[in-house]
C-alpha positions as a Markdown table, in Angstrom:
| # | Residue | x | y | z |
|---|---|---|---|---|
| 1 | Met | 80.2 | 8.2 | 75.8 |
| 2 | Asn | 83.5 | 8.1 | 77.5 |
| 3 | Leu | 83.9 | 11.9 | 77.4 |
| 4 | Asp | 87.3 | 12.1 | 79.0 |
| 5 | Glu | 88.8 | 9.9 | 76.3 |
| 6 | Leu | 87.4 | 11.9 | 73.4 |
| 7 | Val | 89.2 | 14.9 | 71.9 |
| 8 | Ala | 86.0 | 16.1 | 70.0 |
| 9 | Ile | 82.5 | 15.1 | 69.1 |
| 10 | Asp | 81.5 | 15.2 | 65.4 |
| 11 | Thr | 77.8 | 15.9 | 65.4 |
| 12 | His | 77.3 | 15.2 | 61.6 |
| 13 | Thr | 78.4 | 12.0 | 60.0 |
| 14 | His | 76.6 | 9.9 | 57.4 |
| 15 | Ala | 75.9 | 6.2 | 57.3 |
| 16 | Glu | 76.8 | 5.7 | 53.6 |
| 17 | Val | 77.1 | 2.0 | 53.1 |
| 18 | Ser | 75.2 | -0.7 | 55.0 |
| 19 | Cys | 77.0 | -3.7 | 56.4 |
| 20 | Cys | 73.9 | -5.9 | 55.9 |
| 21 | Gln | 71.9 | -4.8 | 52.9 |
| 22 | Pro | 72.9 | -4.5 | 49.2 |
| 23 | Lys | 73.5 | -1.1 | 47.7 |
| 24 | Asp | 70.5 | 0.4 | 45.9 |
| 25 | Pro | 71.5 | 1.2 | 42.3 |
| 26 | Trp | 68.6 | 3.7 | 42.0 |
| 27 | Phe | 70.7 | 6.3 | 43.9 |
| 28 | Asp | 73.8 | 6.0 | 41.7 |
| 29 | Ala | 73.2 | 9.1 | 39.6 |
| 30 | Tyr | 72.8 | 11.3 | 42.8 |
| 31 | Glu | 75.9 | 9.8 | 44.3 |
| 32 | Arg | 78.0 | 10.4 | 41.2 |
| 33 | Ala | 76.8 | 14.1 | 41.1 |
| 34 | Ala | 77.7 | 14.5 | 44.8 |
| 35 | Asp | 81.1 | 12.8 | 44.2 |
| 36 | Lys | 81.9 | 15.3 | 41.4 |
| 37 | Tyr | 80.7 | 18.3 | 43.5 |
| 38 | Phe | 82.7 | 17.3 | 46.6 |
| 39 | Lys | 85.6 | 15.8 | 44.7 |
| 40 | Asn | 85.3 | 12.7 | 47.0 |
| 41 | Ala | 84.1 | 9.3 | 45.9 |
| 42 | His | 85.1 | 7.5 | 49.1 |
| 43 | Arg | 82.0 | 5.8 | 50.7 |
| 44 | Pro | 83.0 | 3.7 | 53.7 |
| 45 | Thr | 80.7 | 1.2 | 55.4 |
| 46 | Ile | 79.2 | 2.0 | 58.8 |
| 47 | Asp | 81.8 | -0.3 | 60.5 |
| 48 | Glu | 84.7 | 1.4 | 58.6 |
| 49 | Thr | 83.5 | 4.8 | 59.7 |
| 50 | Ile | 83.3 | 3.8 | 63.3 |
| 51 | Ala | 86.8 | 2.3 | 63.2 |
| 52 | Tyr | 88.1 | 5.5 | 61.5 |
| 53 | Tyr | 86.7 | 7.7 | 64.3 |
| 54 | Arg | 87.8 | 5.4 | 67.1 |
| 55 | Glu | 91.4 | 5.6 | 65.8 |
| 56 | Arg | 91.2 | 9.3 | 66.1 |
| 57 | Arg | 89.5 | 9.3 | 69.5 |
| 58 | Ile | 86.6 | 11.4 | 68.1 |
| 59 | Gly | 83.1 | 10.7 | 69.1 |
| 60 | Leu | 80.4 | 10.7 | 66.4 |
| 61 | Val | 76.7 | 11.2 | 65.8 |
| 62 | Met | 75.7 | 9.1 | 62.8 |
| 63 | Phe | 72.6 | 8.9 | 60.7 |
| 64 | Ala | 71.3 | 7.8 | 57.3 |
| 65 | Val | 68.9 | 9.9 | 55.2 |
| 66 | Asp | 65.4 | 8.6 | 54.4 |
| 67 | Ser | 64.4 | 10.1 | 51.0 |
| 68 | Glu | 62.3 | 7.1 | 49.9 |
| 69 | Ser | 59.2 | 9.2 | 48.9 |
| 70 | His | 60.9 | 12.0 | 47.0 |
| 71 | Ile | 63.9 | 10.3 | 45.4 |
| 72 | Gly | 62.8 | 6.7 | 45.6 |
| 73 | Asn | 66.0 | 5.1 | 46.9 |
| 74 | Arg | 65.9 | 2.4 | 49.6 |
| 75 | Arg | 67.1 | 3.8 | 52.9 |
| 76 | Ile | 69.7 | 2.3 | 55.2 |
| 77 | Ala | 67.7 | 0.9 | 58.2 |
| 78 | Asn | 67.7 | 3.2 | 61.3 |
| 79 | Glu | 67.9 | 0.0 | 63.3 |
| 80 | Glu | 71.3 | -0.8 | 61.8 |
| 81 | Val | 72.8 | 2.5 | 62.8 |
| 82 | Ala | 71.2 | 2.2 | 66.3 |
| 83 | Glu | 72.6 | -1.3 | 66.8 |
| 84 | Ala | 76.1 | -0.1 | 65.7 |
| 85 | Ala | 75.9 | 2.8 | 68.3 |
| 86 | Ala | 74.8 | 0.4 | 71.0 |
| 87 | Lys | 78.0 | -1.8 | 70.3 |
| 88 | Asn | 80.2 | 1.4 | 70.4 |
| 89 | Ser | 78.4 | 3.4 | 73.0 |
| 90 | Asp | 81.7 | 4.8 | 74.4 |
| 91 | Met | 82.1 | 6.9 | 71.3 |
| 92 | Met | 79.0 | 6.8 | 69.1 |
| 93 | Ile | 75.4 | 8.1 | 69.2 |
| 94 | Ala | 72.7 | 7.1 | 66.7 |
| 95 | Phe | 70.2 | 9.6 | 65.2 |
| 96 | Ala | 67.4 | 8.3 | 63.0 |
| 97 | Ser | 66.0 | 9.7 | 59.7 |
| 98 | Ile | 62.3 | 9.2 | 58.8 |
| 99 | Asp | 60.7 | 10.7 | 55.7 |
| 100 | Pro | 58.1 | 13.2 | 56.9 |
| 101 | His | 55.7 | 12.0 | 54.1 |
| 102 | Lys | 55.2 | 8.8 | 56.2 |
| 103 | Gly | 53.0 | 10.7 | 58.6 |
| 104 | Lys | 51.6 | 8.9 | 61.5 |
| 105 | Met | 53.4 | 5.7 | 60.5 |
| 106 | Gly | 56.6 | 7.6 | 60.6 |
| 107 | Ala | 55.7 | 9.0 | 64.1 |
| 108 | Arg | 55.1 | 5.4 | 65.3 |
| 109 | Glu | 58.5 | 4.4 | 63.9 |
| 110 | Ala | 60.2 | 7.3 | 65.7 |
| 111 | Arg | 58.7 | 6.4 | 69.0 |
| 112 | Lys | 59.8 | 2.8 | 68.6 |
| 113 | Leu | 63.3 | 3.8 | 67.7 |
| 114 | Ile | 63.6 | 6.0 | 70.8 |
| 115 | Glu | 62.1 | 3.6 | 73.3 |
| 116 | Glu | 63.5 | 0.3 | 71.9 |
| 117 | Tyr | 66.7 | 1.3 | 70.1 |
| 118 | Gly | 68.0 | 4.2 | 72.1 |
| 119 | Val | 68.0 | 6.7 | 69.2 |
| 120 | Lys | 69.0 | 10.2 | 70.6 |
| 121 | Gly | 67.9 | 12.5 | 67.8 |
| 122 | Phe | 66.7 | 12.8 | 64.2 |
| 123 | Lys | 68.0 | 14.1 | 60.9 |
| 124 | Phe | 65.9 | 15.9 | 58.2 |
| 125 | His | 67.0 | 17.0 | 54.8 |
| 126 | Pro | 64.2 | 19.1 | 53.3 |
| 127 | Thr | 65.8 | 19.2 | 49.8 |
| 128 | Val | 66.2 | 15.5 | 49.3 |
| 129 | Gln | 63.0 | 14.7 | 51.3 |
| 130 | Gly | 61.0 | 17.2 | 49.3 |
| 131 | Phe | 59.2 | 19.1 | 52.0 |
| 132 | His | 59.0 | 22.5 | 53.6 |
| 133 | Pro | 60.1 | 22.2 | 57.3 |
| 134 | Gln | 57.0 | 24.2 | 58.5 |
| 135 | Asp | 54.6 | 22.0 | 56.6 |
| 136 | Arg | 52.1 | 20.5 | 59.0 |
| 137 | Met | 52.7 | 17.1 | 57.3 |
| 138 | Ala | 55.8 | 16.9 | 59.5 |
| 139 | Trp | 54.0 | 17.7 | 62.7 |
| 140 | Pro | 53.4 | 14.1 | 63.8 |
| 141 | Leu | 57.2 | 13.4 | 63.7 |
| 142 | Tyr | 58.0 | 16.7 | 65.4 |
| 143 | Glu | 55.5 | 16.0 | 68.2 |
| 144 | Val | 57.3 | 12.8 | 69.1 |
| 145 | Ile | 60.7 | 14.4 | 69.0 |
| 146 | Ala | 59.5 | 17.3 | 71.2 |
| 147 | Glu | 57.8 | 14.9 | 73.6 |
| 148 | Tyr | 61.2 | 13.2 | 74.3 |
| 149 | Lys | 63.0 | 16.6 | 74.2 |
| 150 | Leu | 65.4 | 15.3 | 71.6 |
| 151 | Pro | 67.4 | 17.3 | 69.0 |
| 152 | Ala | 66.6 | 17.4 | 65.2 |
| 153 | Ile | 69.2 | 18.3 | 62.6 |
| 154 | Phe | 68.0 | 20.0 | 59.4 |
| 155 | His | 70.1 | 20.4 | 56.3 |
| 156 | Ser | 70.3 | 24.0 | 55.3 |
| 157 | Gly | 71.5 | 26.0 | 52.3 |
| 158 | His | 72.9 | 24.8 | 49.0 |
| 159 | Ser | 73.2 | 21.0 | 48.4 |
| 160 | Gly | 75.7 | 19.0 | 46.5 |
| 161 | Met | 73.0 | 16.4 | 46.1 |
| 162 | Gly | 71.6 | 16.8 | 42.6 |
| 163 | Ser | 74.1 | 19.5 | 41.7 |
| 164 | Gly | 74.8 | 19.5 | 37.9 |
| 165 | Met | 72.0 | 16.9 | 37.2 |
| 166 | Arg | 69.3 | 17.8 | 34.7 |
| 167 | Gly | 66.8 | 19.9 | 36.6 |
| 168 | Gly | 68.9 | 19.4 | 39.7 |
| 169 | Gly | 67.7 | 15.9 | 40.0 |
| 170 | Gly | 64.2 | 17.3 | 40.9 |
| 171 | Leu | 65.6 | 18.7 | 44.1 |
| 172 | Lys | 64.6 | 22.2 | 45.2 |
| 173 | Leu | 67.0 | 24.4 | 47.1 |
| 174 | Glu | 64.4 | 26.8 | 48.5 |
| 175 | Thr | 63.1 | 24.1 | 50.9 |
| 176 | Ser | 66.4 | 24.4 | 52.9 |
| 177 | Asn | 66.3 | 28.1 | 53.6 |
| 178 | Pro | 66.9 | 28.2 | 57.4 |
| 179 | Met | 64.3 | 30.9 | 57.8 |
| 180 | Leu | 61.7 | 28.2 | 57.3 |
| 181 | Leu | 62.8 | 26.7 | 60.6 |
| 182 | Asp | 61.8 | 29.9 | 62.5 |
| 183 | Ser | 58.1 | 28.9 | 62.9 |
| 184 | Val | 59.1 | 25.3 | 63.7 |
| 185 | Ala | 61.2 | 26.7 | 66.6 |
| 186 | Val | 58.2 | 28.7 | 67.8 |
| 187 | Asp | 55.7 | 25.8 | 67.7 |
| 188 | Phe | 58.1 | 23.2 | 69.1 |
| 189 | Pro | 60.2 | 25.0 | 71.8 |
| 190 | Asp | 61.1 | 21.7 | 73.5 |
| 191 | Met | 62.7 | 20.3 | 70.3 |
| 192 | Gln | 66.3 | 21.4 | 69.9 |
| 193 | Ile | 66.8 | 22.4 | 66.3 |
| 194 | Val | 70.3 | 22.2 | 64.7 |
| 195 | Ile | 70.7 | 24.1 | 61.5 |
| 196 | Ala | 73.3 | 22.0 | 59.6 |
| 197 | His | 76.1 | 23.6 | 57.6 |
| 198 | Pro | 77.1 | 27.2 | 56.8 |
| 199 | Ser | 73.8 | 28.1 | 55.2 |
| 200 | Trp | 75.0 | 29.7 | 51.9 |
| 201 | Pro | 73.3 | 31.6 | 50.4 |
| 202 | Trp | 71.3 | 32.3 | 53.6 |
| 203 | Gln | 73.9 | 32.6 | 56.3 |
| 204 | Asp | 72.5 | 35.7 | 57.8 |
| 205 | Glu | 69.1 | 34.1 | 58.0 |
| 206 | Ala | 70.5 | 31.2 | 60.0 |
| 207 | Leu | 72.4 | 33.4 | 62.4 |
| 208 | Ser | 69.2 | 35.5 | 62.9 |
| 209 | Val | 67.0 | 32.5 | 63.7 |
| 210 | Cys | 69.7 | 31.0 | 66.0 |
| 211 | Leu | 70.2 | 34.3 | 67.8 |
| 212 | His | 66.4 | 34.8 | 68.3 |
| 213 | Lys | 65.4 | 31.3 | 69.3 |
| 214 | Pro | 67.2 | 29.7 | 72.2 |
| 215 | Asn | 66.4 | 26.2 | 71.0 |
| 216 | Val | 68.3 | 26.6 | 67.7 |
| 217 | Trp | 71.9 | 25.6 | 67.1 |
| 218 | Ile | 74.2 | 25.6 | 64.1 |
| 219 | Asp | 76.6 | 22.8 | 63.1 |
| 220 | Leu | 79.6 | 23.7 | 61.1 |
| 221 | Ser | 79.6 | 20.7 | 58.8 |
| 222 | Gly | 79.8 | 20.4 | 55.0 |
| 223 | Trp | 82.5 | 23.1 | 54.5 |
| 224 | Ser | 86.1 | 23.4 | 55.3 |
| 225 | Pro | 86.4 | 26.1 | 58.0 |
| 226 | Lys | 88.7 | 28.1 | 55.8 |
| 227 | Tyr | 85.7 | 28.9 | 53.6 |
| 228 | Phe | 83.3 | 29.9 | 56.4 |
| 229 | Pro | 81.6 | 33.3 | 55.9 |
| 230 | Pro | 83.2 | 35.9 | 58.2 |
| 231 | Gln | 79.9 | 36.6 | 60.0 |
| 232 | Leu | 79.6 | 33.0 | 60.9 |
| 233 | Val | 83.1 | 33.1 | 62.6 |
| 234 | Gln | 82.2 | 36.4 | 64.2 |
| 235 | Tyr | 79.0 | 35.1 | 65.9 |
| 236 | Ala | 80.7 | 31.8 | 66.8 |
| 237 | Asn | 83.3 | 33.8 | 68.7 |
| 238 | Thr | 80.7 | 36.0 | 70.5 |
| 239 | Leu | 77.0 | 35.8 | 70.8 |
| 240 | Leu | 76.5 | 32.3 | 69.6 |
| 241 | Lys | 79.6 | 30.6 | 71.0 |
| 242 | Asp | 77.5 | 28.3 | 73.2 |
| 243 | Arg | 75.4 | 27.0 | 70.3 |
| 244 | Met | 78.0 | 26.2 | 67.6 |
| 245 | Leu | 78.9 | 22.5 | 67.0 |
| 246 | Phe | 81.7 | 20.7 | 65.4 |
| 247 | Gly | 80.5 | 18.6 | 62.4 |
| 248 | Thr | 82.2 | 17.4 | 59.2 |
| 249 | Asp | 79.5 | 15.8 | 56.9 |
| 250 | Phe | 81.8 | 12.7 | 56.8 |
| 251 | Pro | 82.8 | 11.1 | 54.5 |
| 252 | Leu | 82.4 | 14.2 | 52.3 |
| 253 | Ile | 84.8 | 16.1 | 54.5 |
| 254 | Pro | 87.3 | 14.1 | 56.7 |
| 255 | Pro | 87.8 | 15.3 | 60.3 |
| 256 | Asp | 91.6 | 15.5 | 59.8 |
| 257 | Arg | 91.1 | 18.2 | 57.2 |
| 258 | Trp | 88.3 | 20.0 | 59.1 |
| 259 | Leu | 90.3 | 20.2 | 62.3 |
| 260 | Glu | 93.5 | 21.4 | 60.6 |
| 261 | Asp | 91.6 | 24.2 | 58.8 |
| 262 | Phe | 89.7 | 25.0 | 62.0 |
| 263 | Glu | 92.9 | 25.9 | 63.8 |
| 264 | Ala | 93.6 | 28.7 | 61.2 |
| 265 | Ala | 90.1 | 30.0 | 60.7 |
| 266 | Gly | 90.1 | 32.7 | 63.3 |
| 267 | Phe | 88.3 | 31.1 | 66.2 |
| 268 | Lys | 89.2 | 32.2 | 69.6 |
| 269 | Asp | 91.2 | 29.7 | 71.8 |
| 270 | Ser | 88.5 | 30.1 | 74.5 |
| 271 | Val | 85.8 | 29.1 | 72.0 |
| 272 | Lys | 87.4 | 26.1 | 70.4 |
| 273 | Pro | 86.7 | 23.7 | 73.2 |
| 274 | Leu | 83.1 | 24.7 | 73.2 |
| 275 | Ile | 82.7 | 24.0 | 69.5 |
| 276 | Leu | 84.7 | 20.8 | 69.5 |
| 277 | Lys | 83.1 | 19.1 | 72.4 |
| 278 | Gln | 81.4 | 21.0 | 75.2 |
| 279 | Asn | 78.4 | 22.3 | 73.3 |
| 280 | Ala | 77.7 | 18.8 | 71.9 |
| 281 | Ile | 77.8 | 17.5 | 75.5 |
| 282 | Arg | 75.0 | 19.9 | 76.5 |
| 283 | Leu | 72.9 | 19.4 | 73.3 |
| 284 | Leu | 73.1 | 15.6 | 73.7 |
| 285 | Lys | 72.7 | 15.8 | 77.5 |
| 286 | Leu | 75.8 | 13.6 | 77.9 |
| 287 | Asp | 76.7 | 15.3 | 81.1 |
| 288 | Gln | 73.4 | 14.2 | 82.6 |
| 289 | Ala | 73.9 | 10.6 | 81.4 |
| 290 | Glu | 77.4 | 10.6 | 83.0 |
| 291 | Lys | 75.9 | 11.7 | 86.4 |
| 292 | Lys | 73.4 | 8.8 | 86.3 |
């Protein structure tokens, strides 16, 4: 990344629409529920997202979500996201998403994506992927991620996905309690774990795990900062200021809105640069890449 040119790094953006494969109608009901929940039906292509962020001089980490086993929708190929990042390496980084149910085949895919496509991290969504983070089913994937000392983002807390659908669309919220990541952080101390989103209704659990385990971070995506729980702002300003990350959940929340609300949300001026860019540089080891 061209760090001097970037005003911030968004660590949580979604590849919503492929530029090279047709949309899967199987996922329509879940998308409509999410659109209603977030009051946002805009779903840009990967290329449109990159252009949007380039115009704003904001770096981005992008990933799709592989929920093929639990929901049954066809995923966007990790290779497509990685190739887009390679073409826009001055401002974009690719993470991959692999359904943990794929076991050793998933682990093989992860290794290939790291070694051949330059993927720099992984995204998990326990609720839509239908697994508990501490389930040993996911161990083959974690072992590869830890071997390369890469970060893994885990959705936490409530989910707009399935919200309002009959039976919640078969999605269970309890799988995204951040306390379930505590044992993962113990067993994989070389894997940097990012708890995504304010973790309502388990915000205190997220703060506790992050405070106790030095390989755990929190990204501030998915909510406007004006709605952040006060204890989240308090710890971001003090004990956890070095492990809080700017993230939007784009396209569900646009960076313009997030950044405007961030200015008035009670964060210290000395902390804002850490959250907006400096912490992400350390997590993603961009400072090391720059020295090379």
